[in-house]
Amino acid sequence: MTSSRLHMGLLAACAAMAAAVALAQQAPSSSPTTQPAAQSAQKAAADSKAAAPAAAAAAAQKKAADQLIRDARNAGFKPQKVGGNLMFCRTATELGSSFPVRTCYNEDQVRIKIQEYQAQRQQLEGMHSSGMVTN
């Protein structure tokens, strides 16, 4: 959907440029009917310039969302729609129980959990490399 908006913006910019070139090539005694066309071409060019930053922001936001989903999956979470919202769920058996428990987190909570898991992993790797943990 974002790429189609970008394509539409580029198409509008190209149309505006073509109209501007055509107007520049016309004689100074052009008819008054071409002036509204020039104004609409200029408006289309301005609209496409305004759409470019929005498209770039949307692309960056999608990239960040894709990275979060990838990190969450690597941490054992599955992205799911719960109540119309994107949640990241994981099923695990709690210590001292034989029943699996499904726990779901929103985007902010799963970011925190991922950071906690990474910190624990680094701590264990540090202990292992210093010889504190043996197999």
Short mmCIF file of N, CA and C in Angstrom, two decimals, residues 31-93:
data_model
loop_
_atom_site.label_atom_id
_atom_site.label_comp_id
_atom_site.label_asym_id
_atom_site.label_seq_id
_atom_site.Cartn_x
_atom_site.Cartn_y
_atom_site.Cartn_z
N SER A 31 -3.38 30.66 -24.95
CA SER A 31 -4.78 30.91 -24.62
C SER A 31 -4.99 30.83 -23.11
N PRO A 32 -6.01 31.51 -22.58
CA PRO A 32 -6.25 31.50 -21.14
C PRO A 32 -6.70 30.15 -20.62
N THR A 33 -7.08 29.22 -21.48
CA THR A 33 -7.53 27.91 -21.02
C THR A 33 -6.38 27.04 -20.55
N THR A 34 -5.13 27.35 -20.95
CA THR A 34 -4.00 26.54 -20.51
C THR A 34 -3.53 26.92 -19.11
N GLN A 35 -3.91 28.09 -18.63
CA GLN A 35 -3.48 28.51 -17.30
C GLN A 35 -4.02 27.61 -16.19
N PRO A 36 -5.32 27.21 -16.19
CA PRO A 36 -5.77 26.29 -15.15
C PRO A 36 -5.04 24.96 -15.19
N ALA A 37 -4.66 24.50 -16.38
CA ALA A 37 -3.91 23.25 -16.48
C ALA A 37 -2.55 23.39 -15.84
N ALA A 38 -1.92 24.54 -16.03
CA ALA A 38 -0.62 24.78 -15.42
C ALA A 38 -0.74 24.84 -13.90
N GLN A 39 -1.81 25.49 -13.43
CA GLN A 39 -2.01 25.56 -11.98
C GLN A 39 -2.24 24.18 -11.38
N SER A 40 -3.01 23.34 -12.07
CA SER A 40 -3.25 22.00 -11.55
C SER A 40 -1.97 21.17 -11.60
N ALA A 41 -1.13 21.40 -12.60
CA ALA A 41 0.15 20.69 -12.67
C ALA A 41 1.06 21.11 -11.52
N GLN A 42 1.07 22.42 -11.22
CA GLN A 42 1.89 22.90 -10.11
C GLN A 42 1.37 22.33 -8.79
N LYS A 43 0.05 22.26 -8.65
CA LYS A 43 -0.55 21.71 -7.42
C LYS A 43 -0.18 20.23 -7.28
N ALA A 44 -0.22 19.49 -8.39
CA ALA A 44 0.14 18.07 -8.35
C ALA A 44 1.60 17.89 -7.95
N ALA A 45 2.46 18.78 -8.45
CA ALA A 45 3.88 18.69 -8.09
C ALA A 45 4.07 18.98 -6.61
N ALA A 46 3.35 19.98 -6.09
CA ALA A 46 3.45 20.30 -4.67
C ALA A 46 2.92 19.15 -3.82
N ASP A 47 1.82 18.52 -4.26
CA ASP A 47 1.27 17.39 -3.51
C ASP A 47 2.24 16.22 -3.49
N SER A 48 2.92 15.99 -4.60
CA SER A 48 3.87 14.86 -4.64
C SER A 48 5.07 15.13 -3.75
N LYS A 49 5.50 16.41 -3.66
CA LYS A 49 6.61 16.74 -2.76
C LYS A 49 6.21 16.54 -1.31
N ALA A 50 4.95 16.84 -0.98
CA ALA A 50 4.47 16.65 0.39
C ALA A 50 4.31 15.17 0.71
N ALA A 51 4.00 14.35 -0.28
CA ALA A 51 3.79 12.92 -0.06
C ALA A 51 5.11 12.17 0.12
N ALA A 52 6.20 12.70 -0.41
CA ALA A 52 7.49 12.00 -0.34
C ALA A 52 7.96 11.81 1.11
N PRO A 53 7.96 12.84 1.98
CA PRO A 53 8.38 12.59 3.37
C PRO A 53 7.45 11.62 4.10
N ALA A 54 6.16 11.70 3.81
CA ALA A 54 5.22 10.79 4.45
C ALA A 54 5.50 9.35 4.03
N ALA A 55 5.82 9.16 2.77
CA ALA A 55 6.12 7.81 2.27
C ALA A 55 7.41 7.29 2.90
N ALA A 56 8.40 8.16 3.06
CA ALA A 56 9.65 7.74 3.68
C ALA A 56 9.43 7.38 5.15
N ALA A 57 8.61 8.16 5.83
CA ALA A 57 8.32 7.86 7.24
C ALA A 57 7.56 6.54 7.37
N ALA A 58 6.62 6.31 6.46
CA ALA A 58 5.86 5.05 6.49
C ALA A 58 6.78 3.86 6.21
N ALA A 59 7.72 4.03 5.30
CA ALA A 59 8.66 2.94 4.99
C ALA A 59 9.56 2.65 6.20
N ALA A 60 10.01 3.70 6.89
CA ALA A 60 10.84 3.50 8.07
C ALA A 60 10.06 2.82 9.19
N GLN A 61 8.79 3.20 9.32
CA GLN A 61 7.94 2.59 10.35
C GLN A 61 7.70 1.12 10.05
N LYS A 62 7.49 0.78 8.79
CA LYS A 62 7.29 -0.62 8.41
C LYS A 62 8.55 -1.43 8.66
N LYS A 63 9.71 -0.85 8.38
CA LYS A 63 10.97 -1.54 8.61
C LYS A 63 11.16 -1.83 10.10
N ALA A 64 10.81 -0.85 10.95
CA ALA A 64 10.93 -1.04 12.39
C ALA A 64 9.96 -2.12 12.88
N ALA A 65 8.75 -2.13 12.33
CA ALA A 65 7.77 -3.15 12.72
C ALA A 65 8.24 -4.54 12.29
N ASP A 66 8.80 -4.64 11.09
CA ASP A 66 9.31 -5.93 10.61
C ASP A 66 10.47 -6.41 11.49
N GLN A 67 11.33 -5.49 11.91
CA GLN A 67 12.45 -5.85 12.78
C GLN A 67 11.95 -6.34 14.13
N LEU A 68 10.91 -5.68 14.67
CA LEU A 68 10.34 -6.11 15.95
C LEU A 68 9.76 -7.51 15.84
N ILE A 69 9.05 -7.79 14.77
CA ILE A 69 8.46 -9.13 14.58
C ILE A 69 9.57 -10.17 14.47
N ARG A 70 10.64 -9.85 13.75
CA ARG A 70 11.76 -10.78 13.59
C ARG A 70 12.42 -11.05 14.95
N ASP A 71 12.66 -9.98 15.72
CA ASP A 71 13.28 -10.15 17.04
C ASP A 71 12.37 -10.94 17.98
N ALA A 72 11.07 -10.68 17.92
CA ALA A 72 10.12 -11.38 18.78
C ALA A 72 10.09 -12.87 18.44
N ARG A 73 10.09 -13.18 17.17
CA ARG A 73 10.10 -14.59 16.77
C ARG A 73 11.37 -15.28 17.23
N ASN A 74 12.50 -14.59 17.13
CA ASN A 74 13.77 -15.17 17.59
C ASN A 74 13.76 -15.42 19.10
N ALA A 75 12.96 -14.63 19.83
CA ALA A 75 12.86 -14.80 21.28
C ALA A 75 11.76 -15.79 21.66
N GLY A 76 11.10 -16.39 20.68
CA GLY A 76 10.09 -17.42 20.97
C GLY A 76 8.66 -16.93 21.00
N PHE A 77 8.42 -15.69 20.59
CA PHE A 77 7.06 -15.15 20.57
C PHE A 77 6.45 -15.30 19.19
N LYS A 78 5.13 -15.43 19.16
CA LYS A 78 4.40 -15.50 17.90
C LYS A 78 3.48 -14.29 17.81
N PRO A 79 3.59 -13.51 16.73
CA PRO A 79 2.68 -12.37 16.59
C PRO A 79 1.26 -12.87 16.29
N GLN A 80 0.29 -12.36 17.03
CA GLN A 80 -1.11 -12.77 16.86
C GLN A 80 -2.01 -11.56 17.07
N LYS A 81 -3.17 -11.59 16.41
CA LYS A 81 -4.18 -10.57 16.64
C LYS A 81 -5.04 -11.03 17.81
N VAL A 82 -5.08 -10.24 18.87
CA VAL A 82 -5.90 -10.55 20.04
C VAL A 82 -6.77 -9.32 20.29
N GLY A 83 -8.06 -9.48 20.13
CA GLY A 83 -8.97 -8.36 20.33
C GLY A 83 -8.74 -7.23 19.35
N GLY A 84 -8.28 -7.54 18.16
CA GLY A 84 -8.03 -6.53 17.15
C GLY A 84 -6.67 -5.86 17.27
N ASN A 85 -5.90 -6.19 18.29
CA ASN A 85 -4.58 -5.60 18.49
C ASN A 85 -3.49 -6.64 18.23
N LEU A 86 -2.36 -6.18 17.75
CA LEU A 86 -1.22 -7.07 17.53
C LEU A 86 -0.56 -7.36 18.87
N MET A 87 -0.52 -8.62 19.23
CA MET A 87 0.10 -9.06 20.47
C MET A 87 1.15 -10.11 20.13
N PHE A 88 2.09 -10.28 21.04
CA PHE A 88 3.15 -11.27 20.87
C PHE A 88 2.99 -12.28 21.99
N CYS A 89 2.66 -13.52 21.61
CA CYS A 89 2.32 -14.55 22.59
C CYS A 89 3.36 -15.66 22.60
N ARG A 90 3.46 -16.28 23.76
CA ARG A 90 4.37 -17.41 23.92
C ARG A 90 3.73 -18.37 24.91
N THR A 91 3.86 -19.65 24.62
CA THR A 91 3.33 -20.69 25.50
C THR A 91 4.50 -21.42 26.13
N ALA A 92 4.47 -21.48 27.47
CA ALA A 92 5.56 -22.14 28.20
C ALA A 92 4.99 -22.82 29.43
N THR A 93 5.68 -23.85 29.87
CA THR A 93 5.30 -24.54 31.10
C THR A 93 6.03 -23.88 32.25
#
